[in-house]
Coordinates of C-alpha atoms in Angstrom, one line a residue:
Chain A
M30 CA -31.0 2.7 -2.9
G31 CA -27.5 3.0 -1.6
N32 CA -28.1 1.3 1.7
L33 CA -25.2 -0.8 2.6
S34 CA -26.0 -4.2 3.9
M35 CA -24.7 -5.9 7.0
Q36 CA -22.0 -7.5 5.0
G37 CA -18.4 -6.1 4.8
K38 CA -17.9 -6.5 1.1
Q39 CA -20.5 -5.7 -1.5
V40 CA -21.3 -8.6 -3.8
Y41 CA -22.4 -8.1 -7.5
A42 CA -23.9 -10.3 -10.1
I43 CA -22.0 -9.6 -13.3
A44 CA -22.8 -12.3 -15.8
D45 CA -25.4 -15.0 -16.2
N46 CA -26.7 -17.8 -18.4
I47 CA -29.9 -19.9 -18.6
I48 CA -30.3 -23.1 -20.5
N49 CA -33.8 -24.5 -20.5
S50 CA -36.7 -25.3 -22.8
L51 CA -36.9 -21.7 -23.9
G52 CA -33.3 -21.2 -25.0
F53 CA -29.6 -21.5 -24.4
S54 CA -28.9 -18.0 -23.2
T55 CA -30.4 -15.5 -20.8
T56 CA -31.3 -13.2 -23.6
E57 CA -33.2 -16.0 -25.6
V58 CA -35.1 -17.1 -22.5
I59 CA -36.1 -13.6 -21.5
Q60 CA -37.3 -12.9 -25.1
Q61 CA -39.6 -16.0 -24.8
I62 CA -40.9 -14.8 -21.4
E63 CA -41.6 -11.4 -22.7
A64 CA -43.6 -13.0 -25.5
E65 CA -45.5 -14.9 -22.8
Q66 CA -44.2 -18.1 -24.4
T67 CA -44.2 -21.3 -22.3
G68 CA -41.7 -24.1 -22.8
I69 CA -44.0 -26.7 -21.1
Y70 CA -45.5 -29.2 -23.5
Q71 CA -47.0 -32.6 -23.3
H72 CA -44.5 -35.3 -24.1
E73 CA -44.7 -39.0 -24.8
I74 CA -41.4 -40.5 -23.6
E75 CA -42.0 -44.0 -22.4
A76 CA -38.5 -44.2 -20.9
I77 CA -39.3 -41.4 -18.6
Y78 CA -43.0 -42.1 -17.8
P79 CA -45.5 -44.7 -18.9
T80 CA -48.2 -42.2 -19.9
P81 CA -47.9 -38.7 -21.6
F82 CA -46.8 -36.0 -19.2
W83 CA -46.5 -32.2 -19.3
A84 CA -42.9 -30.9 -18.6
S85 CA -40.3 -28.4 -19.8
L86 CA -37.5 -30.3 -21.6
V87 CA -34.3 -29.1 -23.1
N88 CA -34.4 -30.1 -26.8
N89 CA -31.7 -32.7 -27.5
E90 CA -31.0 -31.7 -31.1
Q91 CA -30.5 -28.1 -30.1
L92 CA -28.3 -29.2 -27.2
Q93 CA -26.2 -31.1 -29.6
T94 CA -26.0 -28.2 -32.0
Q95 CA -24.9 -25.9 -29.2
I96 CA -22.3 -28.4 -28.0
N97 CA -20.9 -28.9 -31.4
K98 CA -20.7 -25.1 -31.9
E99 CA -19.1 -24.3 -28.6
F100 CA -16.8 -27.3 -28.1
V101 CA -15.5 -27.9 -31.7
G102 CA -13.7 -31.1 -32.2
Q103 CA -13.8 -32.1 -28.5
S104 CA -16.3 -34.9 -28.7
V105 CA -17.9 -33.5 -25.6
E106 CA -20.8 -36.1 -25.7
H107 CA -18.3 -38.9 -25.3
Y108 CA -16.8 -37.4 -22.1
F109 CA -19.7 -35.7 -20.4
T110 CA -23.2 -36.7 -19.4
R111 CA -26.2 -34.8 -20.6
L112 CA -26.4 -32.6 -17.5
E113 CA -22.7 -32.0 -17.5
Q114 CA -22.9 -30.8 -21.2
M115 CA -25.4 -28.2 -20.1
F116 CA -23.2 -27.2 -17.2
L117 CA -20.3 -26.8 -19.6
L118 CA -22.3 -24.6 -22.0
S119 CA -23.7 -22.5 -19.3
I120 CA -20.5 -21.9 -17.3
Q121 CA -18.6 -21.3 -20.7
D122 CA -21.2 -18.6 -21.7
V123 CA -20.7 -16.8 -18.4
L124 CA -16.9 -16.9 -18.5
R125 CA -17.0 -15.5 -22.0
Q126 CA -19.0 -12.5 -20.8
T127 CA -16.4 -11.1 -18.5
N128 CA -13.0 -12.8 -19.1
I129 CA -12.2 -13.6 -15.5
D130 CA -9.5 -16.2 -15.0
V131 CA -11.3 -19.4 -14.0
K132 CA -7.9 -21.1 -13.4
S133 CA -7.2 -18.7 -10.5
K134 CA -7.2 -19.8 -6.9
R135 CA -9.3 -16.7 -6.2
V136 CA -12.2 -18.2 -8.1
L137 CA -14.6 -20.9 -6.6
I138 CA -17.3 -22.9 -8.3
I139 CA -20.4 -23.8 -6.4
I140 CA -22.8 -26.3 -7.8
A141 CA -26.5 -26.6 -6.8
T142 CA -28.3 -29.8 -7.7
T143 CA -30.8 -32.1 -6.1
K144 CA -30.1 -35.4 -8.0
G145 CA -27.3 -34.6 -10.5
N146 CA -26.8 -37.2 -13.2
I147 CA -29.9 -39.2 -12.2
D148 CA -30.7 -40.1 -15.8
L149 CA -28.0 -42.7 -15.4
L150 CA -30.4 -44.7 -13.2
E151 CA -33.1 -44.7 -15.9
Q152 CA -34.1 -48.3 -16.8
A153 CA -33.7 -47.4 -20.5
N154 CA -30.1 -46.5 -19.8
R155 CA -29.2 -49.8 -18.1
D156 CA -26.7 -51.9 -20.0
T157 CA -25.9 -48.9 -22.3
W158 CA -22.5 -47.5 -23.0
Y159 CA -23.8 -44.3 -21.4
Y160 CA -24.3 -46.0 -18.0
E161 CA -21.2 -48.1 -18.2
K162 CA -19.1 -45.0 -19.0
F163 CA -20.6 -42.5 -16.5
A164 CA -22.0 -44.6 -13.6
E165 CA -19.5 -43.1 -11.1
R166 CA -20.8 -39.6 -12.0
L167 CA -23.9 -40.4 -9.9
D168 CA -21.6 -39.3 -7.1
M169 CA -22.4 -35.6 -7.2
S170 CA -19.1 -34.6 -5.6
Y171 CA -17.3 -36.4 -8.4
M172 CA -19.5 -34.7 -11.0
G173 CA -18.3 -31.5 -9.4
D174 CA -14.7 -32.6 -9.8
V175 CA -15.3 -33.4 -13.5
L176 CA -16.5 -29.8 -14.1
Q177 CA -13.7 -28.3 -12.1
K178 CA -11.1 -30.3 -14.1
Y179 CA -12.6 -29.2 -17.4
F180 CA -12.2 -25.6 -16.5
G181 CA -8.9 -26.0 -14.8
N182 CA -10.1 -24.3 -11.5
P183 CA -7.8 -25.3 -8.6
N184 CA -10.4 -25.3 -5.8
Q185 CA -12.6 -28.2 -4.9
P186 CA -16.1 -27.1 -6.0
L187 CA -18.8 -27.0 -3.3
V188 CA -21.9 -29.0 -4.1
V189 CA -25.1 -27.7 -2.5
C190 CA -27.8 -30.4 -2.3
N191 CA -30.7 -28.9 -0.4
A192 CA -33.8 -29.8 -2.3
C193 CA -35.6 -26.9 -4.2
I194 CA -33.9 -24.1 -2.2
S195 CA -30.4 -25.2 -3.5
G196 CA -30.2 -22.5 -6.1
V197 CA -31.0 -19.5 -3.8
L198 CA -29.1 -21.2 -1.0
A199 CA -26.0 -21.4 -3.2
I200 CA -26.2 -17.7 -4.0
N201 CA -26.4 -16.9 -0.3
I202 CA -23.5 -19.2 0.6
A203 CA -21.4 -17.5 -2.2
Q204 CA -22.2 -14.1 -0.9
Q205 CA -21.0 -15.2 2.6
L206 CA -17.9 -16.8 1.3
L207 CA -17.0 -13.7 -0.7
Q208 CA -16.8 -11.9 2.7
T209 CA -13.7 -13.9 3.5
E210 CA -10.4 -13.0 2.0
Q211 CA -10.2 -16.3 0.0
Y212 CA -12.2 -15.4 -3.2
D213 CA -12.8 -12.6 -5.6
H214 CA -15.3 -14.3 -7.8
I215 CA -17.6 -17.3 -7.4
I216 CA -19.3 -19.1 -10.2
V217 CA -22.7 -20.3 -8.9
T218 CA -24.2 -22.8 -11.2
G219 CA -27.3 -25.1 -10.8
G220 CA -28.9 -27.8 -12.8
D221 CA -31.2 -30.8 -12.7
L222 CA -32.9 -33.1 -15.2
V223 CA -36.4 -34.2 -15.8
S224 CA -36.0 -38.0 -15.3
E225 CA -37.8 -41.2 -14.8
F226 CA -36.6 -41.1 -11.2
T227 CA -38.0 -37.7 -10.2
L228 CA -41.1 -37.6 -12.3
S229 CA -42.4 -40.9 -10.9
G230 CA -41.8 -39.6 -7.4
F231 CA -43.8 -36.4 -7.9
F232 CA -46.6 -38.4 -9.6
A233 CA -46.6 -40.7 -6.5
F234 CA -47.3 -37.5 -4.5
K235 CA -50.1 -36.8 -7.0
A236 CA -48.4 -33.5 -7.4
V237 CA -48.1 -33.3 -11.2
C238 CA -50.3 -31.0 -13.2
D239 CA -51.9 -32.6 -16.3
G240 CA -51.5 -29.4 -18.3
I241 CA -49.5 -26.2 -17.7
C242 CA -49.3 -25.3 -14.0
K243 CA -51.3 -22.5 -12.6
P244 CA -49.5 -20.9 -9.6
Y245 CA -51.8 -19.2 -7.1
D246 CA -54.8 -20.0 -9.3
Q247 CA -58.0 -21.4 -7.9
D248 CA -57.8 -24.4 -10.2
R249 CA -54.2 -25.3 -9.7
T250 CA -53.5 -28.9 -9.4
G251 CA -49.7 -29.4 -9.2
I252 CA -46.4 -28.8 -10.7
N253 CA -44.6 -29.3 -14.1
L254 CA -41.1 -30.6 -13.8
G255 CA -38.5 -28.7 -15.8
E256 CA -34.9 -29.2 -16.6
G257 CA -31.9 -27.0 -17.3
V258 CA -28.9 -25.2 -16.0
A259 CA -28.4 -21.7 -14.8
T260 CA -25.2 -19.9 -13.9
V261 CA -24.4 -16.5 -12.3
L262 CA -21.0 -15.0 -11.7
L263 CA -20.7 -13.2 -8.4
T264 CA -17.9 -10.8 -7.5
T265 CA -16.6 -8.3 -5.0
D266 CA -15.0 -6.3 -7.8
A267 CA -16.8 -3.0 -7.9
K268 CA -15.2 -2.0 -11.2
L269 CA -16.5 -5.1 -13.0
A270 CA -19.9 -4.4 -11.4
Q271 CA -20.0 -1.0 -13.0
K272 CA -18.8 -2.4 -16.3
Y273 CA -21.1 -5.4 -16.6
S274 CA -24.0 -5.1 -14.3
K275 CA -26.2 -3.1 -12.1
I276 CA -27.2 -5.7 -9.6
R277 CA -26.0 -6.2 -6.1
I278 CA -26.8 -9.2 -3.9
G279 CA -28.1 -7.4 -0.8
G280 CA -28.4 -10.3 1.6
G281 CA -30.1 -13.5 2.2
G282 CA -31.2 -16.2 4.7
S283 CA -32.6 -19.6 5.1
S284 CA -34.8 -21.4 7.6
N285 CA -36.7 -24.6 8.4
D286 CA -40.4 -24.8 9.1
A287 CA -39.7 -27.5 11.7
N288 CA -43.1 -28.9 10.8
H289 CA -43.3 -31.6 8.2
I290 CA -40.8 -33.2 5.8
S291 CA -42.9 -33.0 2.6
G292 CA -45.7 -30.5 3.3
P293 CA -45.1 -26.8 3.9
S294 CA -46.2 -25.2 7.1
R295 CA -49.7 -24.0 7.2
T296 CA -48.7 -20.6 8.7
G297 CA -45.9 -19.6 6.4
D298 CA -43.8 -18.6 9.5
G299 CA -40.8 -20.6 8.4
L300 CA -40.5 -18.8 5.1
N301 CA -41.2 -15.4 6.8
I302 CA -38.2 -16.2 9.1
A303 CA -36.0 -16.6 5.9
I304 CA -37.5 -13.3 4.5
Q305 CA -36.8 -11.4 7.6
K306 CA -33.2 -12.7 7.7
A307 CA -32.7 -11.6 4.1
F308 CA -34.1 -8.1 4.9
K309 CA -31.8 -7.8 7.9
Q310 CA -28.7 -8.9 6.0
A311 CA -29.6 -6.5 3.2
A312 CA -30.5 -3.6 5.6
C313 CA -33.7 -3.5 3.7
S314 CA -37.3 -3.1 4.8
A315 CA -40.5 -4.6 3.3
Q316 CA -41.5 -1.2 2.1
Q317 CA -38.5 -0.9 0.0
I318 CA -39.3 -4.1 -2.0
D319 CA -40.6 -3.3 -5.5
Y320 CA -41.2 -6.9 -6.6
V321 CA -41.3 -10.4 -5.2
S322 CA -40.3 -13.4 -7.2
M323 CA -41.6 -16.4 -5.4
H324 CA -41.3 -20.2 -5.7
G325 CA -45.0 -20.7 -6.8
T326 CA -44.9 -24.4 -7.8
G327 CA -48.6 -24.6 -8.5
T328 CA -49.5 -27.1 -5.7
S329 CA -52.3 -26.4 -3.4
Y330 CA -50.3 -26.2 -0.2
N331 CA -47.1 -24.4 -1.4
D332 CA -48.9 -21.5 -3.0
E333 CA -51.2 -21.0 0.0
M334 CA -48.3 -21.1 2.4
E335 CA -46.5 -18.5 0.3
S336 CA -49.4 -16.2 0.4
K337 CA -49.5 -16.5 4.2
A338 CA -45.8 -15.7 4.4
L339 CA -46.2 -12.6 2.3
G340 CA -48.9 -11.6 4.8
L341 CA -46.6 -12.1 7.7
A342 CA -43.8 -10.1 5.9
N343 CA -46.1 -7.1 5.1
L344 CA -45.6 -7.7 1.4
L345 CA -49.2 -8.3 0.3
D346 CA -49.3 -5.1 -1.7
K347 CA -46.2 -5.9 -3.8
P348 CA -46.4 -7.1 -7.4
M349 CA -45.3 -10.7 -7.3
N350 CA -45.1 -13.8 -9.6
S351 CA -44.1 -17.3 -10.1
L352 CA -42.1 -18.2 -13.3
K353 CA -42.9 -21.9 -13.0
A354 CA -45.4 -21.9 -15.9
Y355 CA -42.7 -20.7 -18.3
F356 CA -40.2 -23.4 -17.8
G357 CA -41.4 -25.6 -15.0
H358 CA -39.9 -26.5 -11.7
T359 CA -36.2 -27.0 -12.3
L360 CA -35.5 -28.2 -8.8
G361 CA -31.8 -27.5 -8.0
A362 CA -31.6 -24.9 -10.9
A363 CA -34.9 -23.2 -10.0
G364 CA -33.5 -20.6 -7.5
L365 CA -30.7 -19.7 -9.8
M366 CA -32.8 -19.6 -13.0
E367 CA -35.5 -17.6 -11.4
T368 CA -33.1 -15.2 -9.7
I369 CA -31.5 -14.5 -13.2
V370 CA -34.9 -13.7 -14.6
A371 CA -35.7 -11.4 -11.6
M372 CA -32.4 -9.6 -12.4
A373 CA -33.5 -9.2 -16.0
S374 CA -36.7 -7.8 -14.7
M375 CA -34.7 -5.3 -12.7
R376 CA -32.5 -4.3 -15.5
K377 CA -35.3 -3.8 -18.0
G378 CA -37.7 -2.3 -15.4
L379 CA -40.2 -4.9 -16.5
L380 CA -42.5 -7.1 -14.4
F381 CA -43.3 -10.4 -16.1
K382 CA -46.8 -11.8 -16.0
S383 CA -47.3 -14.7 -13.7
L384 CA -48.3 -17.2 -16.3
G385 CA -51.0 -19.6 -15.5
Y386 CA -52.9 -17.3 -13.1
T387 CA -56.5 -16.2 -13.9
K388 CA -58.6 -16.7 -10.8
H389 CA -57.3 -15.9 -7.4
G390 CA -56.9 -19.1 -5.4
V391 CA -55.1 -18.3 -2.2
S392 CA -56.5 -17.0 1.1
Q393 CA -54.4 -13.8 1.2
P394 CA -54.8 -10.8 -1.2
I395 CA -51.4 -11.2 -2.9
Q396 CA -50.9 -9.0 -6.0
V397 CA -50.1 -11.6 -8.7
I398 CA -48.8 -9.8 -11.8
Q399 CA -51.4 -10.4 -14.5
N400 CA -49.9 -8.5 -17.4
T401 CA -46.3 -7.8 -18.3
Q402 CA -45.7 -4.2 -17.6
K403 CA -43.1 -1.5 -17.1
H404 CA -42.2 -0.9 -13.4
K405 CA -39.1 0.5 -11.7
I406 CA -37.5 -2.3 -9.6
D407 CA -34.7 -1.1 -7.3
Y408 CA -35.2 -3.9 -4.7
C409 CA -36.4 -7.4 -5.4
L410 CA -37.1 -10.3 -3.0
K411 CA -36.6 -13.9 -4.3
T412 CA -37.9 -16.8 -2.3
A413 CA -37.7 -20.6 -2.5
S414 CA -39.1 -23.4 -0.4
G415 CA -38.4 -27.1 -0.5
F416 CA -38.9 -30.7 0.7
G417 CA -37.5 -31.0 4.2
G418 CA -39.3 -27.9 5.3
C419 CA -36.5 -25.6 4.2
N420 CA -36.9 -22.1 3.0
A421 CA -34.5 -19.5 1.5
A422 CA -34.8 -15.8 0.5
L423 CA -32.5 -13.3 -1.0
V424 CA -32.7 -9.5 -1.7
L425 CA -31.4 -8.1 -5.0
A426 CA -30.6 -4.4 -5.2
K427 CA -30.0 -2.1 -8.2
I428 CA -26.7 -0.3 -7.7
E429 CA -26.5 3.4 -8.7
S430 CA -24.7 4.1 -11.9
Chain B
M29 CA -16.2 -16.4 19.2
M30 CA -17.8 -19.8 18.6
K31 CA -17.1 -22.8 20.8
F32 CA -17.4 -26.4 20.4
T33 CA -19.6 -27.8 23.2
Q34 CA -21.0 -31.3 22.4
S35 CA -20.3 -34.1 20.0
C36 CA -21.6 -37.5 18.9
R37 CA -20.0 -40.1 16.7
I38 CA -21.5 -43.2 15.2
H39 CA -19.8 -45.9 13.3
E40 CA -19.4 -49.7 13.3
K41 CA -22.3 -50.2 15.6
K42 CA -20.8 -47.9 18.3
I43 CA -22.1 -44.5 19.5
Y44 CA -19.9 -42.0 21.4
R45 CA -21.2 -38.9 23.1
N46 CA -18.4 -36.4 23.8
E47 CA -15.9 -39.2 23.0
A48 CA -17.2 -41.5 25.8
L49 CA -18.9 -44.7 24.7
F50 CA -22.7 -44.2 24.9
Y51 CA -24.1 -47.2 23.3
S52 CA -22.8 -50.2 21.4
D53 CA -24.5 -53.2 20.0
Q54 CA -24.5 -55.8 22.8
A55 CA -24.5 -58.8 20.5
L56 CA -20.9 -58.9 19.3
D57 CA -22.1 -61.1 16.4
D58 CA -21.0 -59.4 13.2
K59 CA -24.2 -60.5 11.5
T60 CA -26.1 -57.9 13.6
N61 CA -27.2 -55.5 11.0
F62 CA -27.6 -51.7 10.9
K63 CA -31.4 -51.9 11.3
T64 CA -31.1 -53.9 14.6
F65 CA -28.3 -51.7 15.8
I66 CA -30.1 -48.3 15.2
K67 CA -33.4 -49.7 16.7
G68 CA -31.5 -50.8 19.7
A69 CA -30.0 -47.3 20.1
Y70 CA -33.5 -45.8 19.7
K71 CA -34.8 -48.1 22.5
Y72 CA -31.8 -47.3 24.7
L73 CA -32.5 -43.6 24.5
G74 CA -36.0 -44.3 25.9
Q75 CA -37.7 -41.4 24.1
S76 CA -40.9 -42.1 22.3
Y77 CA -40.9 -40.8 18.7
P78 CA -43.0 -42.9 16.4
K79 CA -41.9 -41.0 13.3
F80 CA -38.6 -42.7 13.7
F81 CA -40.0 -45.8 12.2
K82 CA -41.0 -44.1 9.0
M83 CA -37.5 -42.8 8.4
D84 CA -35.0 -44.3 6.0
R85 CA -31.6 -45.5 7.2
L86 CA -29.8 -42.2 6.5
S87 CA -32.4 -40.2 8.4
K88 CA -32.5 -42.8 11.3
L89 CA -28.6 -42.4 11.5
G90 CA -28.8 -38.6 11.6
F91 CA -31.7 -38.6 14.0
I92 CA -30.1 -41.0 16.5
A93 CA -26.8 -39.0 16.4
A94 CA -28.7 -35.8 17.2
S95 CA -30.8 -37.6 19.9
V96 CA -27.6 -38.8 21.6
L97 CA -26.0 -35.4 21.3
F98 CA -29.0 -33.7 22.8
S99 CA -29.7 -36.5 25.3
D100 CA -28.3 -34.4 28.2
R101 CA -28.7 -30.9 26.7
V102 CA -31.6 -28.8 25.7
L103 CA -30.9 -25.6 23.7
S104 CA -33.4 -23.5 25.6
A105 CA -31.2 -20.4 25.7
Y106 CA -31.8 -19.8 21.9
A107 CA -34.8 -18.8 19.8
P108 CA -35.7 -21.5 17.2
E109 CA -34.5 -19.3 14.3
E110 CA -31.1 -18.8 16.0
I111 CA -30.3 -22.5 15.7
A112 CA -28.7 -23.6 12.4
V113 CA -28.1 -27.1 11.0
V114 CA -25.4 -27.6 8.5
M115 CA -24.6 -31.1 7.2
A116 CA -22.8 -33.0 4.5
N117 CA -22.3 -36.5 3.2
R118 CA -20.8 -38.3 0.2
H119 CA -23.4 -40.8 -0.8
S120 CA -26.5 -38.5 -0.8
T121 CA -29.5 -40.9 -0.4
L122 CA -28.0 -43.9 -2.3
V123 CA -29.9 -46.7 -0.5
T124 CA -33.3 -45.0 -0.8
D125 CA -32.6 -44.1 -4.4
T126 CA -32.1 -47.8 -5.1
K127 CA -35.3 -48.6 -3.3
H128 CA -37.2 -46.0 -5.4
C129 CA -35.7 -47.4 -8.6
E130 CA -36.8 -50.9 -7.7
S131 CA -40.4 -49.6 -7.3
I132 CA -40.4 -48.2 -10.9
K133 CA -38.2 -50.5 -12.9
N134 CA -41.0 -52.8 -14.0
R135 CA -44.0 -51.1 -15.8
E136 CA -46.1 -54.1 -14.9
A137 CA -45.3 -53.8 -11.2
Y138 CA -45.0 -50.0 -10.9
F139 CA -45.4 -48.8 -7.4
P140 CA -43.5 -45.6 -6.6
S141 CA -44.4 -44.4 -3.1
P142 CA -44.3 -40.8 -1.7
S143 CA -43.0 -42.2 1.6
V144 CA -40.0 -43.6 0.0
F145 CA -39.4 -40.8 -2.6
V146 CA -39.4 -38.1 0.0
Y147 CA -36.3 -39.7 1.4
T148 CA -34.3 -39.4 -1.8
L149 CA -33.1 -36.0 -0.8
P150 CA -30.3 -35.9 1.8
N151 CA -31.5 -32.7 3.5
I152 CA -34.6 -34.6 4.7
L153 CA -32.4 -35.8 7.6
V154 CA -31.9 -32.2 8.5
G155 CA -35.7 -31.7 8.3
E156 CA -36.2 -34.6 10.7
I157 CA -33.8 -33.1 13.2
C158 CA -35.4 -29.7 12.9
I159 CA -38.8 -31.1 13.4
R160 CA -37.8 -33.1 16.5
Y161 CA -36.1 -30.2 18.2
G162 CA -38.0 -27.2 16.8
F163 CA -34.9 -25.7 15.0
K164 CA -35.9 -23.0 12.5
G165 CA -32.6 -21.4 11.7
E166 CA -30.3 -21.6 8.7
N167 CA -30.1 -24.9 6.8
A168 CA -27.5 -26.1 4.4
F169 CA -26.6 -29.6 3.0
F170 CA -23.4 -30.3 1.0
I171 CA -22.1 -33.3 -0.9
S172 CA -18.4 -33.8 -0.5
N173 CA -16.2 -36.8 -0.7
Q174 CA -15.2 -36.6 3.0
F175 CA -16.0 -34.7 6.1
D176 CA -14.3 -31.3 5.7
Q177 CA -14.4 -30.0 9.2
D178 CA -12.5 -26.8 8.3
F179 CA -14.9 -25.8 5.7
M180 CA -18.0 -26.7 7.8
Y181 CA -16.6 -24.7 10.8
Q182 CA -15.7 -21.8 8.5
Y183 CA -19.3 -21.8 7.2
A184 CA -20.8 -22.0 10.6
N185 CA -18.5 -19.1 11.7
L186 CA -19.9 -17.0 8.8
L187 CA -23.4 -17.7 10.0
F188 CA -22.4 -16.7 13.6
Q189 CA -20.8 -13.5 12.3
S190 CA -24.1 -12.5 10.7
G191 CA -25.4 -12.2 14.2
E192 CA -28.6 -14.2 13.6
T193 CA -27.2 -17.6 14.4
K194 CA -26.3 -18.4 18.0
A195 CA -25.9 -22.2 17.8
C196 CA -25.1 -24.5 15.0
L197 CA -25.3 -28.2 14.6
V198 CA -22.5 -29.2 12.1
G199 CA -21.8 -32.6 10.9
W200 CA -21.5 -35.6 8.5
V201 CA -24.1 -38.2 8.2
D202 CA -23.3 -40.8 5.5
Y203 CA -24.8 -44.2 4.7
K204 CA -23.5 -46.3 1.9
D205 CA -24.2 -49.9 3.1
E206 CA -24.1 -52.1 6.2
A207 CA -20.3 -52.0 6.3
D208 CA -19.9 -48.3 5.5
Y209 CA -21.8 -45.6 7.4
S210 CA -20.8 -42.8 9.8
A211 CA -22.1 -39.9 11.6
I212 CA -20.1 -37.1 13.2
L213 CA -22.0 -34.3 14.8
H214 CA -20.6 -31.2 16.5
L215 CA -22.5 -28.6 18.4
L216 CA -21.1 -25.1 18.1
E217 CA -22.3 -22.2 20.2
T218 CA -21.5 -18.5 20.7

C-alpha cells in the first residue's frame, strides 16, 4: 500500500460499466455474481449454429429497452449495429458517472475487439437491410470512427485487436499513454459478439463446452462464448480518484510464448514473463498480491498452463478464480469485463466463487476460490492469454483514502 | 534513446531491405499472383521453415518481411523477453475471414477448420514471427486506416522507457487482395 510504481504519473480507474447476459451496469452484473447466478444458457439459434449451444448472450429485448431509454428519439438502431449499440450504452453510462468532457482533445478512446461487427457476415444477415447499411462497419477502424463521431471526441480512437488479451492490453496501453503529456483521461472500452463466425471456429477446435464451463476442474471440456461490452475510465486526476474510486492501475506487461499459435505453452513461462513485468512496473512483489483473477477459459490446456504460471510466479497460495462460468468468454471484452469485476471485488473486499469448479483438475496446487467470502484485497493481479501465444497481466492497487 | 536500425518493405511483388531491392518477382508478367511471389521470396531466402506453408497470406507476408529484415541480423544481444513486436493493419484478416465464411455458409456442406479459423485474428502474424525468432517480449496489434509511424514509434518509445524492452519490431502488414497489400517493418533498438 502506498508503493509508487515505476510510472511517473499515477493512473486511476474512476468509472466503469459492464453490459453482458447478467445486466446492463456493473452494479447489476456484480449483484448476479454475488448471487452465484450464471448468464450461460443453452440456446437454439439456427442462424448462429446448426445445433443447440451453451453461451452467454445479451438479451435483445432488454438491449432495445435500454437503447430506447437512453437515446430517446434518436432511432439508434437505424444508425448503429448491435455491437455499436452496446458500446454506446456502455460509454454513455461511464461518462455519466463522472462528467468528464468527452469532446476534449485531452480525452482518448481506446477500443478492444477481436472481430468487431462480425454479425454482419452471418448468412442470415446476407441480403438484409442490416448488412446493406452497415457492411463497411466490418472495418474495425471505421467502427471506431463511428463511435468517436457519436461522442464528438476529436482524437482518432485506437483499436486494439490482439485476440483474447485485447482488454487487458488496452488498459496497459492506456496507462502508458497517460504517462505522456497528451491525455488526462482515457476511455477504454472493449466488446465482442457471439456470432456464427466465432462459434463455428471454436467448435472446429472442439473447444466448446456442452454445458456451463468448469475452469480448473477435472472434468472441464471447453469454453462458453459470451458477448458484451465493458468500459473503464482511466485518469491521472488524483482529485477525481479520491472522489470516485479507490483503485489505481499499478502496472502491466505483455509477452509471447513463442511456442504455438493456437495452443498455450506447456510451461507457463510466457505468462510468467508478463506477470513479472506487471510486478516490476507496479513495484509490487508476489507476496503483496491478495487475489489473482485469471483467464480460466475451461479448456484442458489453458487452465493447466495457468496453474504452471502461478507456480513460476510464486502465487500458488493466493486465492484465485476465473469468471468465465458467470458470463462466458467475451474475447475482446474479457480482459476489461473481468478487470472491472476484480475492481468490484477490491472495493467490496469480497472474493467471488470460481463458478464451475468442484474437483481440482490441474497439476499445481492453486487455491481456487470455492465460496464467495470476505477478504481484504489491496493488490490484485489480473491475467489474460490468447491465440497467437500472447499473454498480458496487470496489477490493480487500492489507494489510501 | 531508441534508434532505427533495419527495415523491410514489401509491395507490388518487390521486397526492399534497408531501401535496397532485395527480391522481385522475376517474371514481369502481371498475372503472377501473390502466392507465386511470396513462395518465390521464401525460396530465395533459402531458409527451411515448413510451417510457412500452413500460414495464410497475411501471415506469410509478415513472416517474409521479418525474414528479410533479419536475413543479415541476429538479435543475440537481447534476452527474448526484451524484444517487442508491435504491428498494425487496416484489413485485419479479411481474406481468411472470407475463407472461413465459405466453409460455414452451407449447412449441408459445413466444414469449418481450425487451421483456417486460427488465422482469423491479425495478431497471429505476430505469433508466427515470435515463434520463428523466439521473441517473448511485449506484443500489440492495432487496426488503423493507415500506417501511423508517429504513433507506433511513440508507443515503442514508451515500451523502451519502461526499461524492459530493448528492441522493438514495429510495422504494418496488410493484405486486402492481389492488387492491394503492403508490409513495412522497422527495427528499433536502444
